[in-house]
C-alpha atoms as a printed R data frame, in Angstrom:
    type eleno elety resid chain resno       x       y       z
1   ATOM     1    CA   MET     A     1  17.620  49.276  33.040
2   ATOM     2    CA   SER     A     2  17.601  45.544  33.712
3   ATOM     3    CA   THR     A     3  13.782  45.617  33.873
4   ATOM     4    CA   VAL     A     4  13.604  47.206  30.409
5   ATOM     5    CA   ILE     A     5  15.867  44.491  28.980
6   ATOM     6    CA   VAL     A     6  13.666  41.773  30.495
7   ATOM     7    CA   TYR     A     7  10.558  43.335  28.912
8   ATOM     8    CA   ILE     A     8  12.269  43.501  25.508
9   ATOM     9    CA   LEU     A     9  13.306  39.841  25.719
10  ATOM    10    CA   LEU     A    10   9.782  38.823  26.671
11  ATOM    11    CA   MET     A    11   8.373  40.751  23.707
12  ATOM    12    CA   VAL     A    12  10.759  38.951  21.340
13  ATOM    13    CA   ILE     A    13   9.914  35.539  22.776
14  ATOM    14    CA   VAL     A    14   6.138  35.863  22.682
15  ATOM    15    CA   THR     A    15   5.943  37.577  19.285
16  ATOM    16    CA   GLY     A    16   4.707  35.227  16.572
17  ATOM    17    CA   CYS     A    17   6.230  34.872  13.122
18  ATOM    18    CA   TRP     A    18   4.769  37.483  10.799
19  ATOM    19    CA   SER     A    19   4.551  35.058   7.905
20  ATOM    20    CA   SER     A    20   3.215  32.046   9.824
21  ATOM    21    CA   LYS     A    21   0.078  30.284   8.609
22  ATOM    22    CA   GLU     A    22  -2.368  28.126  10.533
23  ATOM    23    CA   LEU     A    23  -2.457  24.463   9.532
24  ATOM    24    CA   ASN     A    24  -6.148  24.683   8.721
25  ATOM    25    CA   GLU     A    25  -5.341  27.378   6.138
26  ATOM    26    CA   ILE     A    26  -2.788  25.476   4.051
27  ATOM    27    CA   SER     A    27  -2.434  22.295   1.990
28  ATOM    28    CA   VAL     A    28   0.999  20.695   2.347
29  ATOM    29    CA   VAL     A    29   2.300  19.682  -1.097
30  ATOM    30    CA   MET     A    30   4.540  16.580  -1.131
31  ATOM    31    CA   ALA     A    31   4.940  15.975  -4.871
32  ATOM    32    CA   MET     A    32   4.397  17.856  -8.108
33  ATOM    33    CA   GLY     A    33   3.760  16.397 -11.541
34  ATOM    34    CA   ILE     A    34   4.326  18.520 -14.648
35  ATOM    35    CA   ASP     A    35   2.869  17.398 -17.988
36  ATOM    36    CA   THR     A    36   2.541  18.996 -21.395
37  ATOM    37    CA   VAL     A    37  -1.003  18.570 -22.728
38  ATOM    38    CA   ASP     A    38  -2.226  20.222 -25.941
39  ATOM    39    CA   GLY     A    39   0.603  22.755 -25.809
40  ATOM    40    CA   GLN     A    40  -0.145  23.776 -22.213
41  ATOM    41    CA   TYR     A    41   1.378  22.892 -18.875
42  ATOM    42    CA   GLU     A    42  -0.706  20.652 -16.638
43  ATOM    43    CA   ILE     A    43   0.382  20.810 -13.019
44  ATOM    44    CA   SER     A    44  -0.696  18.108 -10.538
45  ATOM    45    CA   LEU     A    45  -0.049  18.456  -6.809
46  ATOM    46    CA   GLN     A    46  -0.033  15.577  -4.341
47  ATOM    47    CA   VAL     A    47  -1.356  17.122  -1.123
48  ATOM    48    CA   VAL     A    48  -1.535  15.614   2.365
49  ATOM    49    CA   ASP     A    49  -5.044  14.849   3.570
50  ATOM    50    CA   PRO     A    50  -4.882  15.476   7.372
51  ATOM    51    CA   SER     A    51  -8.102  13.547   8.012
52  ATOM    52    CA   GLN     A    52  -6.489  10.319   6.783
53  ATOM    53    CA   MET     A    53  -3.155  10.649   8.608
54  ATOM    54    CA   SER     A    54  -4.199   9.194  11.962
55  ATOM    55    CA   ARG     A    55  -2.654   5.767  12.542
56  ATOM    56    CA   ASN     A    56  -5.571   4.818  14.801
57  ATOM    57    CA   ARG     A    57  -8.137   4.823  12.070
58  ATOM    58    CA   ALA     A    58  -8.585   2.480   9.154
59  ATOM    59    CA   MET     A    59  -7.579   3.846   5.790
60  ATOM    60    CA   GLU     A    60 -10.804   4.591   3.982
61  ATOM    61    CA   ARG     A    61  -9.186   6.398   1.091
62  ATOM    62    CA   SER     A    62  -5.775   7.616  -0.035
63  ATOM    63    CA   PRO     A    63  -3.891   9.720   2.563
64  ATOM    64    CA   THR     A    64  -3.286  12.274  -0.171
65  ATOM    65    CA   ILE     A    65  -5.416  14.332  -2.531
66  ATOM    66    CA   VAL     A    66  -4.323  15.307  -6.036
67  ATOM    67    CA   PHE     A    67  -5.297  18.695  -7.438
68  ATOM    68    CA   SER     A    68  -4.676  19.396 -11.098
69  ATOM    69    CA   SER     A    69  -5.059  22.336 -13.474
70  ATOM    70    CA   ARG     A    70  -3.899  23.370 -16.921
71  ATOM    71    CA   ALA     A    71  -2.676  26.711 -18.282
72  ATOM    72    CA   ASN     A    72  -0.103  28.298 -20.591
73  ATOM    73    CA   THR     A    73   2.276  28.936 -17.686
74  ATOM    74    CA   LEU     A    74   2.962  27.040 -14.481
75  ATOM    75    CA   PHE     A    75   2.313  30.136 -12.396
76  ATOM    76    CA   GLU     A    76  -1.129  30.548 -13.943
77  ATOM    77    CA   ALA     A    77  -1.896  26.830 -13.501
78  ATOM    78    CA   LEU     A    78  -0.952  26.990  -9.820
79  ATOM    79    CA   ARG     A    79  -3.120  30.067  -9.270
80  ATOM    80    CA   LYS     A    80  -6.061  28.325 -10.949
81  ATOM    81    CA   LEU     A    81  -5.887  25.630  -8.272
82  ATOM    82    CA   THR     A    82  -7.235  28.155  -5.772
83  ATOM    83    CA   THR     A    83 -10.616  27.662  -7.456
84  ATOM    84    CA   GLU     A    84 -10.535  23.962  -6.467
85  ATOM    85    CA   SER     A    85  -9.204  24.240  -2.915
86  ATOM    86    CA   SER     A    86 -10.066  26.534  -0.037
87  ATOM    87    CA   ARG     A    87  -6.493  26.231   1.241
88  ATOM    88    CA   LYS     A    88  -3.261  27.761   0.003
89  ATOM    89    CA   MET     A    89  -0.833  25.311  -1.563
90  ATOM    90    CA   TYR     A    90   2.229  25.175   0.720
91  ATOM    91    CA   LEU     A    91   5.379  24.049  -1.136
92  ATOM    92    CA   SER     A    92   8.017  24.060   1.630
93  ATOM    93    CA   HIS     A    93   7.787  20.274   2.112
94  ATOM    94    CA   LEU     A    94   7.993  19.391  -1.592
95  ATOM    95    CA   LYS     A    95   9.928  16.105  -1.942
96  ATOM    96    CA   PHE     A    96   9.524  15.058  -5.574
97  ATOM    97    CA   VAL     A    97   9.001  16.766  -8.924
98  ATOM    98    CA   ILE     A    98   8.140  14.482 -11.821
99  ATOM    99    CA   PHE     A    99   8.095  15.444 -15.516
100 ATOM   100    CA   ASP     A   100   6.480  13.555 -18.339
101 ATOM   101    CA   GLU     A   101   8.696  12.843 -21.338
102 ATOM   102    CA   ASP     A   102   7.127  15.547 -23.529
103 ATOM   103    CA   THR     A   103   7.886  18.258 -20.965
104 ATOM   104    CA   ALA     A   104  11.417  16.928 -20.423
105 ATOM   105    CA   LYS     A   105  12.050  16.985 -24.184
106 ATOM   106    CA   LYS     A   106  10.696  20.531 -24.424
107 ATOM   107    CA   GLY     A   107  12.962  21.740 -21.621
108 ATOM   108    CA   ILE     A   108  12.809  21.830 -17.813
109 ATOM   109    CA   LYS     A   109  14.409  25.242 -17.164
110 ATOM   110    CA   LYS     A   110  11.082  27.094 -17.150
111 ATOM   111    CA   PRO     A   111   9.461  24.801 -14.582
112 ATOM   112    CA   LEU     A   112  12.551  24.961 -12.355
113 ATOM   113    CA   ASP     A   113  12.763  28.728 -12.665
114 ATOM   114    CA   PHE     A   114   9.125  28.944 -11.622
115 ATOM   115    CA   LEU     A   115   9.775  26.805  -8.539
116 ATOM   116    CA   PHE     A   116  12.794  28.784  -7.399
117 ATOM   117    CA   ARG     A   117  10.962  32.073  -7.721
118 ATOM   118    CA   ASP     A   118   8.598  30.839  -5.011
119 ATOM   119    CA   HIS     A   119  10.245  31.731  -1.695
120 ATOM   120    CA   GLU     A   120   8.552  28.780   0.025
121 ATOM   121    CA   VAL     A   121  10.281  26.119  -2.083
122 ATOM   122    CA   ARG     A   122  13.334  24.489  -0.513
123 ATOM   123    CA   PRO     A   123  15.987  23.316  -3.014
124 ATOM   124    CA   ASP     A   124  16.248  19.772  -1.651
125 ATOM   125    CA   PHE     A   125  13.697  17.811  -3.673
126 ATOM   126    CA   HIS     A   126  14.389  14.980  -6.126
127 ATOM   127    CA   LEU     A   127  13.464  14.994  -9.802
128 ATOM   128    CA   ALA     A   128  12.562  12.226 -12.224
129 ATOM   129    CA   VAL     A   129  10.965  11.584 -15.623
130 ATOM   130    CA   VAL     A   130   8.012   9.195 -15.858
131 ATOM   131    CA   ARG     A   131   8.156   6.822 -18.819
132 ATOM   132    CA   GLY     A   132   5.082   5.672 -20.684
133 ATOM   133    CA   SER     A   133   2.641   7.438 -18.358
134 ATOM   134    CA   SER     A   134   1.769  10.977 -17.320
135 ATOM   135    CA   ALA     A   135   3.290  12.853 -14.389
136 ATOM   136    CA   LYS     A   136  -0.265  13.234 -13.104
137 ATOM   137    CA   ASP     A   137  -0.534   9.440 -12.932
138 ATOM   138    CA   ALA     A   138   2.796   9.281 -11.094
139 ATOM   139    CA   VAL     A   139   1.717  11.640  -8.306
140 ATOM   140    CA   THR     A   140  -1.718   9.977  -8.089
141 ATOM   141    CA   PHE     A   141  -0.187   6.509  -7.725
142 ATOM   142    CA   VAL     A   142  -0.880   4.900  -4.323
143 ATOM   143    CA   ALA     A   143   2.438   3.493  -3.071
144 ATOM   144    CA   PRO     A   144   2.352   0.353  -0.902
145 ATOM   145    CA   THR     A   145   5.085   1.031   1.678
146 ATOM   146    CA   GLU     A   146   4.908   4.564   3.095
147 ATOM   147    CA   VAL     A   147   1.712   6.333   4.145
148 ATOM   148    CA   LEU     A   148   2.613   9.241   1.864
149 ATOM   149    CA   PRO     A   149   3.383   8.112  -1.720
150 ATOM   150    CA   ALA     A   150   5.878  10.946  -2.345
151 ATOM   151    CA   MET     A   151   7.907   9.924   0.718
152 ATOM   152    CA   ASP     A   152   7.867   6.335  -0.530
153 ATOM   153    CA   MET     A   153   9.430   7.383  -3.833
154 ATOM   154    CA   TYR     A   154  11.867   9.787  -2.167
155 ATOM   155    CA   LYS     A   155  13.212   7.205   0.286
156 ATOM   156    CA   ALA     A   156  13.200   4.353  -2.215
157 ATOM   157    CA   LEU     A   157  15.290   6.300  -4.714
158 ATOM   158    CA   ASN     A   158  17.855   7.271  -2.056
159 ATOM   159    CA   VAL     A   159  18.236   3.645  -0.979
160 ATOM   160    CA   SER     A   160  18.258   2.335  -4.544
161 ATOM   161    CA   GLU     A   161  21.084   4.622  -5.663
162 ATOM   162    CA   LYS     A   162  23.347   3.415  -2.850
163 ATOM   163    CA   THR     A   163  22.646  -0.291  -3.292
164 ATOM   164    CA   TRP     A   164  21.694  -0.760  -6.960
165 ATOM   165    CA   ALA     A   165  24.032   0.766  -9.522
166 ATOM   166    CA   PRO     A   166  21.588   1.337 -12.438
167 ATOM   167    CA   THR     A   167  19.600   4.000 -10.556
168 ATOM   168    CA   SER     A   168  20.637   7.550  -9.748
169 ATOM   169    CA   ALA     A   169  18.981   9.896  -7.242
170 ATOM   170    CA   VAL     A   170  19.202  13.417  -8.667
171 ATOM   171    CA   ASN     A   171  18.649  16.264  -6.248
172 ATOM   172    CA   VAL     A   172  17.651  19.613  -7.727
173 ATOM   173    CA   LYS     A   173  20.941  21.134  -6.495
174 ATOM   174    CA   ASP     A   174  22.906  18.522  -8.462
175 ATOM   175    CA   LEU     A   175  20.870  19.256 -11.563
176 ATOM   176    CA   LEU     A   176  21.346  23.024 -11.331
177 ATOM   177    CA   GLN     A   177  25.094  22.625 -10.877
178 ATOM   178    CA   ARG     A   178  25.296  20.513 -14.019
179 ATOM   179    CA   LEU     A   179  23.237  23.039 -15.973
180 ATOM   180    CA   LYS     A   180  25.627  25.826 -14.976
181 ATOM   181    CA   LYS     A   181  28.905  23.990 -15.661
182 ATOM   182    CA   ASP     A   182  30.751  23.570 -18.949
183 ATOM   183    CA   GLY     A   183  31.576  20.067 -20.133
184 ATOM   184    CA   ILE     A   184  28.988  18.070 -18.180
185 ATOM   185    CA   GLU     A   185  25.353  17.296 -18.985
186 ATOM   186    CA   PRO     A   186  22.436  16.542 -16.623
187 ATOM   187    CA   VAL     A   187  20.693  13.224 -16.103
188 ATOM   188    CA   LEU     A   188  17.409  12.260 -14.429
189 ATOM   189    CA   THR     A   189  16.270   8.811 -13.399
190 ATOM   190    CA   GLY     A   190  13.256   7.223 -15.058
191 ATOM   191    CA   ILE     A   191  10.109   5.873 -13.385
192 ATOM   192    CA   ARG     A   192   7.712   3.285 -14.777
193 ATOM   193    CA   LEU     A   193   4.300   2.606 -13.252
194 ATOM   194    CA   ASN     A   194   3.239  -1.038 -13.290
195 ATOM   195    CA   ASN     A   195  -0.456  -2.066 -13.424
196 ATOM   196    CA   LEU     A   196  -1.452   1.580 -13.500
197 ATOM   197    CA   ASP     A   197  -5.231   1.028 -13.210
198 ATOM   198    CA   LYS     A   198  -4.829  -0.812  -9.911
199 ATOM   199    CA   GLY     A   199  -2.118   1.550  -8.689
200 ATOM   200    CA   LEU     A   200  -4.525   4.479  -8.788
201 ATOM   201    CA   LYS     A   201  -6.857   2.820  -6.270
202 ATOM   202    CA   VAL     A   202  -6.479   2.689  -2.496
203 ATOM   203    CA   ASP     A   203  -7.109  -1.090  -2.681
204 ATOM   204    CA   ASN     A   204  -3.487  -1.313  -3.742
205 ATOM   205    CA   VAL     A   205  -2.417  -0.688  -0.133
206 ATOM   206    CA   THR     A   206  -5.377  -1.958   1.882
207 ATOM   207    CA   LYS     A   207  -5.310  -5.469   0.429
208 ATOM   208    CA   SER     A   208  -2.534  -8.025   0.257
209 ATOM   209    CA   PRO     A   209  -0.772  -8.766  -1.978
210 ATOM   210    CA   GLN     A   210  -0.293  -5.382  -3.582
211 ATOM   211    CA   HIS     A   211  -0.967  -5.512  -7.319
212 ATOM   212    CA   ALA     A   212   0.859  -2.414  -8.493
213 ATOM   213    CA   ASN     A   213   4.076  -0.604  -7.862
214 ATOM   214    CA   TYR     A   214   6.508   1.758  -9.511
215 ATOM   215    CA   LEU     A   215  10.002   0.975 -10.749
216 ATOM   216    CA   PHE     A   216  13.030   3.233 -11.148
217 ATOM   217    CA   THR     A   217  14.516   2.252 -14.473
218 ATOM   218    CA   GLY     A   218  17.007   3.815 -16.863
219 ATOM   219    CA   ILE     A   219  18.732   7.178 -16.878
220 ATOM   220    CA   GLY     A   220  17.376  10.051 -18.943
221 ATOM   221    CA   VAL     A   221  20.209  11.795 -20.799
222 ATOM   222    CA   PHE     A   222  19.940  15.545 -21.331
223 ATOM   223    CA   GLN     A   223  21.592  18.131 -23.513
224 ATOM   224    CA   GLY     A   224  21.234  21.367 -21.654
225 ATOM   225    CA   ASP     A   225  17.754  21.211 -20.138
226 ATOM   226    CA   ARG     A   226  16.251  18.951 -22.816
227 ATOM   227    CA   LEU     A   227  15.858  15.169 -22.665
228 ATOM   228    CA   ILE     A   228  17.454  13.624 -25.760
229 ATOM   229    CA   GLY     A   229  17.611   9.903 -24.979
230 ATOM   230    CA   TRP     A   230  17.698   7.043 -22.502
231 ATOM   231    CA   ILE     A   231  20.441   4.772 -21.237
232 ATOM   232    CA   GLU     A   232  18.860   1.537 -20.078
233 ATOM   233    CA   GLU     A   233  19.616  -0.446 -16.956
234 ATOM   234    CA   SER     A   234  22.647  -2.493 -17.995
235 ATOM   235    CA   LYS     A   235  24.451   0.494 -19.509
236 ATOM   236    CA   SER     A   236  23.331   3.059 -16.922
237 ATOM   237    CA   LYS     A   237  25.634   1.410 -14.383
238 ATOM   238    CA   ALA     A   238  28.534   3.117 -16.168
239 ATOM   239    CA   PHE     A   239  27.243   6.539 -15.167
240 ATOM   240    CA   THR     A   240  26.852   5.690 -11.493
241 ATOM   241    CA   TYR     A   241  30.260   3.998 -11.363
242 ATOM   242    CA   ILE     A   242  32.149   6.809 -13.113
243 ATOM   243    CA   SER     A   243  30.289   9.440 -11.051
244 ATOM   244    CA   ASN     A   244  31.298   7.609  -7.844
245 ATOM   245    CA   ARG     A   245  27.651   7.361  -6.747
246 ATOM   246    CA   VAL     A   246  27.615   3.679  -5.751
247 ATOM   247    CA   SER     A   247  28.515   2.522  -2.258
248 ATOM   248    CA   SER     A   248  27.289  -1.046  -2.837
249 ATOM   249    CA   SER     A   249  25.562  -3.092  -5.495
250 ATOM   250    CA   VAL     A   250  24.969  -6.726  -6.362
251 ATOM   251    CA   ALA     A   251  28.568  -7.037  -7.483
252 ATOM   252    CA   SER     A   252  30.607  -4.246  -5.944
253 ATOM   253    CA   VAL     A   253  30.941  -3.070  -2.368
254 ATOM   254    CA   THR     A   254  32.925   0.060  -3.097
255 ATOM   255    CA   CYS     A   255  33.937   1.599  -6.380
256 ATOM   256    CA   ASN     A   256  36.177   4.613  -6.869
257 ATOM   257    CA   VAL     A   257  36.956   6.088 -10.265
258 ATOM   258    CA   LYS     A   258  39.669   8.652 -10.948
259 ATOM   259    CA   MET     A   259  39.435  10.607 -14.181
260 ATOM   260    CA   LYS     A   260  42.679  11.608 -15.895
261 ATOM   261    CA   PRO     A   261  42.309  13.866 -18.950
262 ATOM   262    CA   GLY     A   262  45.167  14.056 -21.415
263 ATOM   263    CA   ILE     A   263  46.107  15.178 -24.938
264 ATOM   264    CA   LYS     A   264  47.351  12.882 -27.701
265 ATOM   265    CA   ASN     A   265  48.155  14.179 -31.186
266 ATOM   266    CA   ASN     A   266  46.397  17.449 -30.283
267 ATOM   267    CA   GLU     A   267  43.202  15.564 -29.472
268 ATOM   268    CA   PRO     A   268  41.607  14.901 -26.061
269 ATOM   269    CA   ILE     A   269  41.976  11.500 -24.433
270 ATOM   270    CA   VAL     A   270  40.682  10.262 -21.063
271 ATOM   271    CA   SER     A   271  42.003   7.547 -18.767
272 ATOM   272    CA   LEU     A   272  39.765   6.127 -16.067
273 ATOM   273    CA   VAL     A   273  41.430   4.396 -13.144
274 ATOM   274    CA   VAL     A   274  38.815   2.181 -11.503
275 ATOM   275    CA   GLU     A   275  39.379   0.736  -8.018
276 ATOM   276    CA   THR     A   276  36.721  -1.795  -7.027
277 ATOM   277    CA   GLU     A   277  36.345  -4.000  -3.967
278 ATOM   278    CA   ALA     A   278  33.800  -6.784  -4.167
279 ATOM   279    CA   ASN     A   279  32.309  -9.723  -2.308
280 ATOM   280    CA   ILE     A   280  30.812 -12.890  -3.706
281 ATOM   281    CA   GLY     A   281  27.141 -12.671  -2.828
282 ATOM   282    CA   GLU     A   282  25.904 -15.913  -4.442
283 ATOM   283    CA   VAL     A   283  27.428 -18.930  -6.189
284 ATOM   284    CA   GLU     A   284  25.268 -20.754  -8.738
285 ATOM   285    CA   CYS     A   285  27.781 -23.392  -9.783
286 ATOM   286    CA   ASP     A   286  29.787 -26.151  -8.124
287 ATOM   287    CA   ALA     A   287  32.990 -24.214  -7.435
288 ATOM   288    CA   ASP     A   288  35.628 -24.565  -4.734
289 ATOM   289    CA   LEU     A   289  36.358 -20.963  -3.770
290 ATOM   290    CA   LYS     A   290  39.170 -22.106  -1.470
291 ATOM   291    CA   ASP     A   291  41.097 -23.073  -4.577
292 ATOM   292    CA   GLU     A   292  43.318 -20.154  -5.604
293 ATOM   293    CA   LYS     A   293  42.970 -20.810  -9.337
294 ATOM   294    CA   THR     A   294  39.166 -20.891  -9.106
295 ATOM   295    CA   PHE     A   295  39.111 -17.751  -6.995
296 ATOM   296    CA   ASN     A   296  41.349 -15.904  -9.491
297 ATOM   297    CA   GLU     A   297  39.082 -16.982 -12.339
298 ATOM   298    CA   PHE     A   298  36.098 -15.512 -10.496
299 ATOM   299    CA   GLN     A   299  38.005 -12.269  -9.995
300 ATOM   300    CA   ALA     A   300  39.054 -12.067 -13.651
301 ATOM   301    CA   ALA     A   301  35.495 -12.731 -14.825
302 ATOM   302    CA   ALA     A   302  34.126 -10.010 -12.541
303 ATOM   303    CA   ARG     A   303  36.727  -7.549 -13.796
304 ATOM   304    CA   GLU     A   304  35.859  -8.323 -17.430
305 ATOM   305    CA   GLU     A   305  32.158  -7.849 -16.724
306 ATOM   306    CA   GLN     A   306  32.744  -4.454 -15.119
307 ATOM   307    CA   GLU     A   307  34.965  -3.398 -18.023
308 ATOM   308    CA   GLN     A   308  32.231  -4.391 -20.476
309 ATOM   309    CA   ILE     A   309  29.609  -2.443 -18.488
310 ATOM   310    CA   LEU     A   310  31.743   0.690 -18.518
311 ATOM   311    CA   LYS     A   311  32.579   0.396 -22.219
312 ATOM   312    CA   GLU     A   312  28.967  -0.111 -23.251
313 ATOM   313    CA   GLY     A   313  27.742   2.763 -21.067
314 ATOM   314    CA   ILE     A   314  30.344   5.187 -22.406
315 ATOM   315    CA   GLU     A   315  29.660   4.125 -26.003
316 ATOM   316    CA   LYS     A   316  25.907   4.613 -25.507
317 ATOM   317    CA   ALA     A   317  26.402   8.136 -24.131
318 ATOM   318    CA   GLN     A   318  28.746   8.921 -27.053
319 ATOM   319    CA   GLN     A   319  26.167   7.596 -29.492
320 ATOM   320    CA   ILE     A   320  23.511   9.894 -27.988
321 ATOM   321    CA   GLY     A   321  26.016  12.771 -27.914
322 ATOM   322    CA   SER     A   322  25.719  13.873 -24.276
323 ATOM   323    CA   ASP     A   323  28.725  14.070 -21.950
324 ATOM   324    CA   ILE     A   324  26.979  12.957 -18.764
325 ATOM   325    CA   PHE     A   325  30.272  11.827 -17.210
326 ATOM   326    CA   GLY     A   326  31.833  15.274 -17.077
327 ATOM   327    CA   PHE     A   327  34.844  14.507 -19.267
328 ATOM   328    CA   GLY     A   328  34.609  18.007 -20.721
329 ATOM   329    CA   GLU     A   329  34.592  19.551 -17.257
330 ATOM   330    CA   ALA     A   330  37.789  17.625 -16.440
331 ATOM   331    CA   PHE     A   331  39.460  19.096 -19.548
332 ATOM   332    CA   HIS     A   332  38.151  22.532 -18.631
333 ATOM   333    CA   GLN     A   333  39.950  22.306 -15.283
334 ATOM   334    CA   ARG     A   334  43.141  20.573 -16.485
335 ATOM   335    CA   PHE     A   335  43.614  22.174 -19.920
336 ATOM   336    CA   PRO     A   336  41.691  25.504 -19.911
337 ATOM   337    CA   ARG     A   337  43.420  26.863 -23.032
338 ATOM   338    CA   GLU     A   338  42.651  23.783 -25.122
339 ATOM   339    CA   TRP     A   339  39.142  23.606 -23.697
340 ATOM   340    CA   HIS     A   340  38.492  27.126 -24.956
341 ATOM   341    CA   GLN     A   341  39.176  25.806 -28.478
342 ATOM   342    CA   TRP     A   342  37.179  22.572 -28.048
343 ATOM   343    CA   ARG     A   343  34.199  23.981 -26.191
344 ATOM   344    CA   GLY     A   344  32.174  24.999 -29.257
345 ATOM   345    CA   ASP     A   345  32.191  21.517 -30.807
346 ATOM   346    CA   TRP     A   346  32.594  19.394 -27.676
347 ATOM   347    CA   LYS     A   347  29.659  17.192 -28.641
348 ATOM   348    CA   GLN     A   348  31.562  16.013 -31.712
349 ATOM   349    CA   LYS     A   349  34.817  15.712 -29.748
350 ATOM   350    CA   PHE     A   350  33.042  13.689 -27.061
351 ATOM   351    CA   GLN     A   351  31.511  11.295 -29.577
352 ATOM   352    CA   LYS     A   352  34.993  10.430 -30.910
353 ATOM   353    CA   LEU     A   353  36.802  10.642 -27.558
354 ATOM   354    CA   GLU     A   354  39.209   7.801 -26.783
355 ATOM   355    CA   VAL     A   355  38.584   6.486 -23.266
356 ATOM   356    CA   LYS     A   356  41.100   4.101 -21.713
357 ATOM   357    CA   LEU     A   357  40.118   1.899 -18.794
358 ATOM   358    CA   ASP     A   358  42.562   0.813 -16.083
359 ATOM   359    CA   ILE     A   359  40.554  -1.485 -13.815
360 ATOM   360    CA   HIS     A   360  41.823  -2.824 -10.497
361 ATOM   361    CA   PHE     A   361  39.277  -5.354  -9.254
362 ATOM   362    CA   HIS     A   362  39.786  -6.842  -5.794
363 ATOM   363    CA   LEU     A   363  37.665  -9.772  -4.636
364 ATOM   364    CA   ASN     A   364  38.313  -9.631  -0.916
365 ATOM   365    CA   ARG     A   365  35.875 -11.727   1.052
366 ATOM   366    CA   VAL     A   366  33.515 -14.558   0.249
367 ATOM   367    CA   GLY     A   367  31.225 -14.509   3.304
368 ATOM   368    CA   LYS     A   368  30.861 -17.135   6.002
369 ATOM   369    CA   ILE     A   369  30.933 -20.083   3.605
370 ATOM   370    CA   THR     A   370  33.399 -20.638   0.778
371 ATOM   371    CA   ASN     A   371  31.444 -23.159  -1.292
372 ATOM   372    CA   PRO     A   372  27.797 -23.537  -2.390
373 ATOM   373    CA   ILE     A   373  25.687 -25.124   0.356
374 ATOM   374    CA   ASP     A   374  24.930 -28.272  -1.622
375 ATOM   375    CA   SER     A   375  28.667 -28.856  -2.162
376 ATOM   376    CA   GLU     A   376  29.605 -28.604   1.528
377 ATOM   377    CA   PRO     A   377  30.612 -31.955   3.039
378 ATOM   378    CA   GLN     A   378  27.959 -33.655   5.140
379 ATOM   379    CA   HIS     A   379  28.740 -34.521   8.771
């Protein structure tokens, strides 16, 4: 009996996966660009070129290849790519999906539905909207830091969100959750490509200095699955602060926002309690930070600046008419009966919503020196 069990275990161990594919049969897709051109979808895939991945050889051309095709549906466009490549497009390692503005304005549900119907796609990629260029250009762009451009964008956006408040890394899971919930609208970060002509050439990474790069800038505001406007850098900080997405920035080290929905005169009202801890990173004036009055003035000025950022960001979102902060969702949870009455015209309610700010700004530490270097006494 024991011999039979051993044979069975050996059979399980040595049996290969039924769905496995040899590496020489597939093209690993790292990024996907989706454009709308002449009423059709144009899909562009950034694919790893194995011949250029060796670190021991000089880079003769880009480590990726971009395949592109156009059709009425994304599925048809992807199938048409088989006429350009002898390998099957393998989507399990997809890291970035980029839409052009026309596609984002038309609606991104269809492209996302197409991706999730493919069993190979893992729901852990980031999404963005390219501004002023095509998504094809974005996935063709040769990034200067990482070997694979898609990984460069993926890592850069993750780091940027944590350390620079105006940017927001949106994972596809986050987006789908927002699309399914009541009272909260999706957002996607924007990308701009600088010096595009040079950025499409491998010289951009083989020569120093690099002439072209991309920039994450602004937050695309959606209503449902359609892009309806942009909140630019200074005002987009409000979204990342209120969403508790920032762990550090130029001004703040930690920022925690508590949302308190309420009702006043039968109308919704929101209070935001903002707890911020900050350091002084740089002093550009002759100020004695050991002086308590001076230090308190710095703290008050920082608090006023944060209050202004939040006010302007909220007002901009209200002007556009998209509740990206999730105020409606908070009312849905706290006041379900009233929300049932407000739900149908929440856009109008949101645009007139009174938002009160209660900001507690704490300037804790000032680093290893307390005064500007040129004001330190000489010894």
